[in-house]
Amino acid sequence: MHICLIGGIGPAATDFYYRRLIRLAAEKDRDLDLTIVHADAPTLLANLTSGDGAAQCGIYLRLTERLKAAGAENVAVTSIAGHFCIDAFAEISPLPILDLTKSLSAWLQEKGMTRVGILGTETVMSSGMNGKLSPVDVLTPAGDDPKHVHEAYVTLVQSGAPAPELKDVFVRAGRALVDRGAEAVLLGGTDLNAVFTADETAFPVVDCAGIHAGDIARYI
């Protein structure tokens, strides 16, 4: 199947999906038929901040029409923050959408998790992944942590470089969530995969983008 990604939001996230799908295709001993189109990270962040889902859906629609003309059979958005308008986009998309929030919700329930923390953009955190993980309880950072995490994440997306001072912000906020009872912390921004690795974290994390990529790989 011809797999298609809306990438560029941000570049590090696109690179993560690309490399992961290459690896999964190799494990399956299958050729990877893949097309990636480029969306703009600053534009997405502006639409996310202003809550302009219609504008972002318009961008997704134009890109997906281009993908369909190239022979695409489905489409996935390589940005967790970019899923803020995914339901509205699903209503107008000319292709089936491989929705990260659905993949993640199913995975959490399969693992029997009942309470998780979350890191990412302010919108992703405050909405608990757009409210789509019920019945799992999603804890959000407290106090000034949401502001600090959001600012650090935006800097990470724009630079693509996980500087030590940025990692410190995420680690402190993640530890606080675990101290409040989170069984694990959701990496609610794809670029966080550049900061956290499974063997280096001081607390359990859930690789949301990795779960999504694994579901996409089922179509290889």
Short mmCIF file of C-alpha atoms in Angstrom, two decimals:
data_model
loop_
_atom_site.label_atom_id
_atom_site.label_comp_id
_atom_site.label_asym_id
_atom_site.label_seq_id
_atom_site.Cartn_x
_atom_site.Cartn_y
_atom_site.Cartn_z
CA MET A 1 0.00 0.00 0.00
CA HIS A 2 1.15 3.51 -0.82
CA ILE A 3 1.65 5.23 2.56
CA CYS A 4 1.60 9.02 2.71
CA LEU A 5 2.72 11.43 5.41
CA ILE A 6 2.06 15.10 5.95
CA GLY A 7 5.45 16.13 7.28
CA GLY A 8 7.46 19.23 8.06
CA ILE A 9 5.64 19.91 11.34
CA GLY A 10 8.40 19.82 12.53
CA PRO A 11 11.29 18.42 10.50
CA ALA A 12 12.63 16.28 13.37
CA ALA A 13 9.22 14.62 13.71
CA THR A 14 9.16 13.84 9.99
CA ASP A 15 12.63 12.35 10.24
CA PHE A 16 11.46 10.18 13.15
CA TYR A 17 8.54 8.74 11.18
CA TYR A 18 10.65 8.25 8.05
CA ARG A 19 13.40 6.35 9.85
CA ARG A 20 10.95 4.29 11.91
CA LEU A 21 8.95 3.24 8.84
CA ILE A 22 12.14 2.32 6.98
CA ARG A 23 13.15 0.10 9.90
CA LEU A 24 9.72 -1.50 10.21
CA ALA A 25 9.57 -2.18 6.49
CA ALA A 26 12.97 -3.88 6.68
CA GLU A 27 11.77 -6.01 9.59
CA LYS A 28 8.81 -7.11 7.48
CA ASP A 29 11.10 -7.68 4.47
CA ARG A 30 8.83 -5.42 2.43
CA ASP A 31 9.46 -2.51 0.10
CA LEU A 32 8.33 0.84 1.50
CA ASP A 33 6.08 2.77 -0.89
CA LEU A 34 6.08 6.20 0.75
CA THR A 35 5.38 9.81 -0.20
CA ILE A 36 5.90 12.79 2.12
CA VAL A 37 4.57 16.30 1.61
CA HIS A 38 5.75 19.34 3.52
CA ALA A 39 3.60 21.48 5.81
CA ASP A 40 4.96 24.47 7.70
CA ALA A 41 5.64 24.20 11.45
CA PRO A 42 5.33 27.94 12.29
CA THR A 43 2.00 28.09 10.44
CA LEU A 44 0.72 25.07 12.35
CA LEU A 45 1.80 26.56 15.68
CA ALA A 46 0.07 29.85 14.81
CA ASN A 47 -3.16 28.07 13.86
CA LEU A 48 -2.93 25.91 16.99
CA THR A 49 -2.44 28.93 19.24
CA SER A 50 -5.34 30.83 17.67
CA GLY A 51 -7.56 27.73 17.51
CA ASP A 52 -7.99 28.15 13.77
CA GLY A 53 -8.75 24.56 12.86
CA ALA A 54 -10.42 25.61 9.60
CA ALA A 55 -7.20 27.17 8.30
CA GLN A 56 -5.16 24.10 9.24
CA CYS A 57 -7.73 21.77 7.70
CA GLY A 58 -7.49 23.78 4.50
CA ILE A 59 -3.73 23.17 4.43
CA TYR A 60 -4.19 19.47 5.09
CA LEU A 61 -6.84 19.25 2.38
CA ARG A 62 -4.63 20.83 -0.29
CA LEU A 63 -1.73 18.55 0.62
CA THR A 64 -3.92 15.44 0.72
CA GLU A 65 -5.40 16.21 -2.68
CA ARG A 66 -1.83 16.35 -3.98
CA LEU A 67 -1.09 13.01 -2.33
CA LYS A 68 -4.20 11.40 -3.80
CA ALA A 69 -3.15 12.57 -7.26
CA ALA A 70 0.20 10.87 -6.63
CA GLY A 71 -1.55 7.56 -5.93
CA ALA A 72 -1.85 7.72 -2.15
CA GLU A 73 -4.23 5.31 -0.42
CA ASN A 74 -4.18 6.84 3.06
CA VAL A 75 -2.64 9.76 4.93
CA ALA A 76 -1.09 10.38 8.35
CA VAL A 77 -0.15 13.63 10.07
CA THR A 78 3.33 13.44 11.61
CA SER A 79 2.53 15.92 14.38
CA ILE A 80 0.70 15.24 17.60
CA ALA A 81 -0.12 18.93 17.99
CA GLY A 82 -1.34 18.81 14.40
CA HIS A 83 -4.12 16.44 15.46
CA PHE A 84 -5.97 19.30 17.17
CA CYS A 85 -8.31 19.50 14.16
CA ILE A 86 -8.09 15.89 13.00
CA ASP A 87 -11.81 15.15 13.44
CA ALA A 88 -12.77 18.15 11.30
CA PHE A 89 -10.21 17.14 8.72
CA ALA A 90 -11.58 13.59 8.63
CA GLU A 91 -14.92 15.01 7.48
CA ILE A 92 -13.39 16.55 4.33
CA SER A 93 -10.31 14.42 3.63
CA PRO A 94 -10.34 12.65 0.26
CA LEU A 95 -8.29 9.82 1.82
CA PRO A 96 -8.66 7.66 4.96
CA ILE A 97 -6.73 9.15 7.89
CA LEU A 98 -4.46 7.06 10.11
CA ASP A 99 -5.29 8.90 13.35
CA LEU A 100 -2.63 8.91 16.10
CA THR A 101 -5.14 9.52 18.88
CA LYS A 102 -7.08 6.39 17.99
CA SER A 103 -3.90 4.32 17.87
CA LEU A 104 -2.77 5.67 21.23
CA SER A 105 -6.14 5.24 22.94
CA ALA A 106 -6.33 1.59 21.88
CA TRP A 107 -2.74 0.96 23.03
CA LEU A 108 -3.26 2.49 26.49
CA GLN A 109 -6.40 0.45 27.09
CA GLU A 110 -4.70 -2.71 25.87
CA LYS A 111 -1.89 -2.11 28.39
CA GLY A 112 -4.39 -1.53 31.17
CA MET A 113 -3.19 1.99 31.97
CA THR A 114 -5.63 4.16 33.89
CA ARG A 115 -3.65 7.34 34.67
CA VAL A 116 -0.91 8.97 32.59
CA GLY A 117 0.81 12.34 32.46
CA ILE A 118 1.41 14.32 29.30
CA LEU A 119 4.04 16.70 27.88
CA GLY A 120 3.74 18.71 24.66
CA THR A 121 2.25 21.97 23.46
CA GLU A 122 -0.05 23.88 25.79
CA THR A 123 -3.09 22.88 23.73
CA VAL A 124 -2.18 19.19 23.74
CA MET A 125 -1.55 19.24 27.49
CA SER A 126 -4.58 21.30 28.52
CA SER A 127 -6.93 19.22 26.36
CA GLY A 128 -5.46 15.90 27.46
CA MET A 129 -4.66 14.94 23.86
CA ASN A 130 -7.81 16.66 22.60
CA GLY A 131 -9.93 14.69 25.08
CA LYS A 132 -9.67 11.53 22.98
CA LEU A 133 -8.02 9.15 25.47
CA SER A 134 -11.05 8.47 27.69
CA PRO A 135 -11.47 6.43 29.89
CA VAL A 136 -7.77 6.91 30.69
CA ASP A 137 -7.19 9.78 33.13
CA VAL A 138 -4.68 12.30 31.75
CA LEU A 139 -2.73 14.43 34.24
CA THR A 140 -1.40 17.76 33.01
CA PRO A 141 1.56 19.68 34.46
CA ALA A 142 0.70 22.00 37.35
CA GLY A 143 1.67 25.54 38.31
CA ASP A 144 3.95 27.28 35.83
CA ASP A 145 5.05 24.00 34.26
CA PRO A 146 2.58 24.13 31.32
CA LYS A 147 3.98 27.49 30.21
CA HIS A 148 7.60 26.38 30.58
CA VAL A 149 7.00 23.04 28.83
CA HIS A 150 5.14 24.73 25.96
CA GLU A 151 7.86 27.33 25.43
CA ALA A 152 10.57 24.69 25.56
CA TYR A 153 8.67 22.51 23.11
CA VAL A 154 8.13 25.33 20.59
CA THR A 155 11.86 26.08 20.77
CA LEU A 156 12.61 22.40 20.21
CA VAL A 157 10.32 22.22 17.16
CA GLN A 158 11.82 25.31 15.60
CA SER A 159 15.45 24.40 16.27
CA GLY A 160 15.28 20.61 16.00
CA ALA A 161 18.07 20.47 18.60
CA PRO A 162 17.40 18.93 22.05
CA ALA A 163 19.60 21.35 24.03
CA PRO A 164 20.32 20.32 27.66
CA GLU A 165 18.37 23.24 29.10
CA LEU A 166 15.29 22.16 27.16
CA LYS A 167 15.62 18.57 28.34
CA ASP A 168 15.84 19.78 31.94
CA VAL A 169 12.44 21.47 31.59
CA PHE A 170 10.81 18.30 30.28
CA VAL A 171 12.47 16.02 32.85
CA ARG A 172 11.43 18.17 35.81
CA ALA A 173 7.84 18.36 34.58
CA GLY A 174 7.73 14.63 33.86
CA ARG A 175 9.02 13.69 37.30
CA ALA A 176 6.40 15.93 38.89
CA LEU A 177 3.65 14.13 36.95
CA VAL A 178 4.91 10.73 38.11
CA ASP A 179 5.07 12.01 41.69
CA ARG A 180 1.38 12.91 41.35
CA GLY A 181 0.46 9.36 40.38
CA ALA A 182 1.02 9.04 36.64
CA GLU A 183 1.92 5.49 35.64
CA ALA A 184 3.87 6.88 32.68
CA VAL A 185 4.30 10.17 30.82
CA LEU A 186 2.99 10.55 27.26
CA LEU A 187 5.45 12.12 24.85
CA GLY A 188 2.66 14.32 23.51
CA GLY A 189 4.86 15.99 20.91
CA THR A 190 6.67 13.99 18.25
CA ASP A 191 9.85 16.03 18.62
CA LEU A 192 10.15 14.82 22.22
CA ASN A 193 11.51 11.58 20.80
CA ALA A 194 14.72 13.54 20.20
CA VAL A 195 14.88 14.24 23.95
CA PHE A 196 13.81 10.96 25.54
CA THR A 197 14.96 7.44 24.79
CA ALA A 198 13.69 4.32 26.47
CA ASP A 199 16.99 3.55 28.23
CA GLU A 200 17.73 7.07 29.44
CA THR A 201 14.55 8.25 31.15
CA ALA A 202 14.23 8.59 34.91
CA PHE A 203 10.55 7.65 34.65
CA PRO A 204 8.37 5.55 32.29
CA VAL A 205 7.41 7.27 29.03
CA VAL A 206 4.96 6.34 26.28
CA ASP A 207 6.30 6.83 22.76
CA CYS A 208 3.10 8.12 21.14
CA ALA A 209 4.65 8.70 17.71
CA GLY A 210 6.27 5.26 17.82
CA ILE A 211 2.89 3.65 18.51
CA HIS A 212 1.41 5.61 15.61
CA ALA A 213 4.24 4.60 13.26
CA GLY A 214 3.75 0.98 14.27
CA ASP A 215 0.08 1.19 13.31
CA ILE A 216 0.96 2.85 10.00
CA ALA A 217 3.44 0.06 9.31
CA ARG A 218 0.60 -2.47 9.31
CA TYR A 219 -0.26 -1.10 5.85
CA ILE A 220 3.19 -1.77 4.41
#
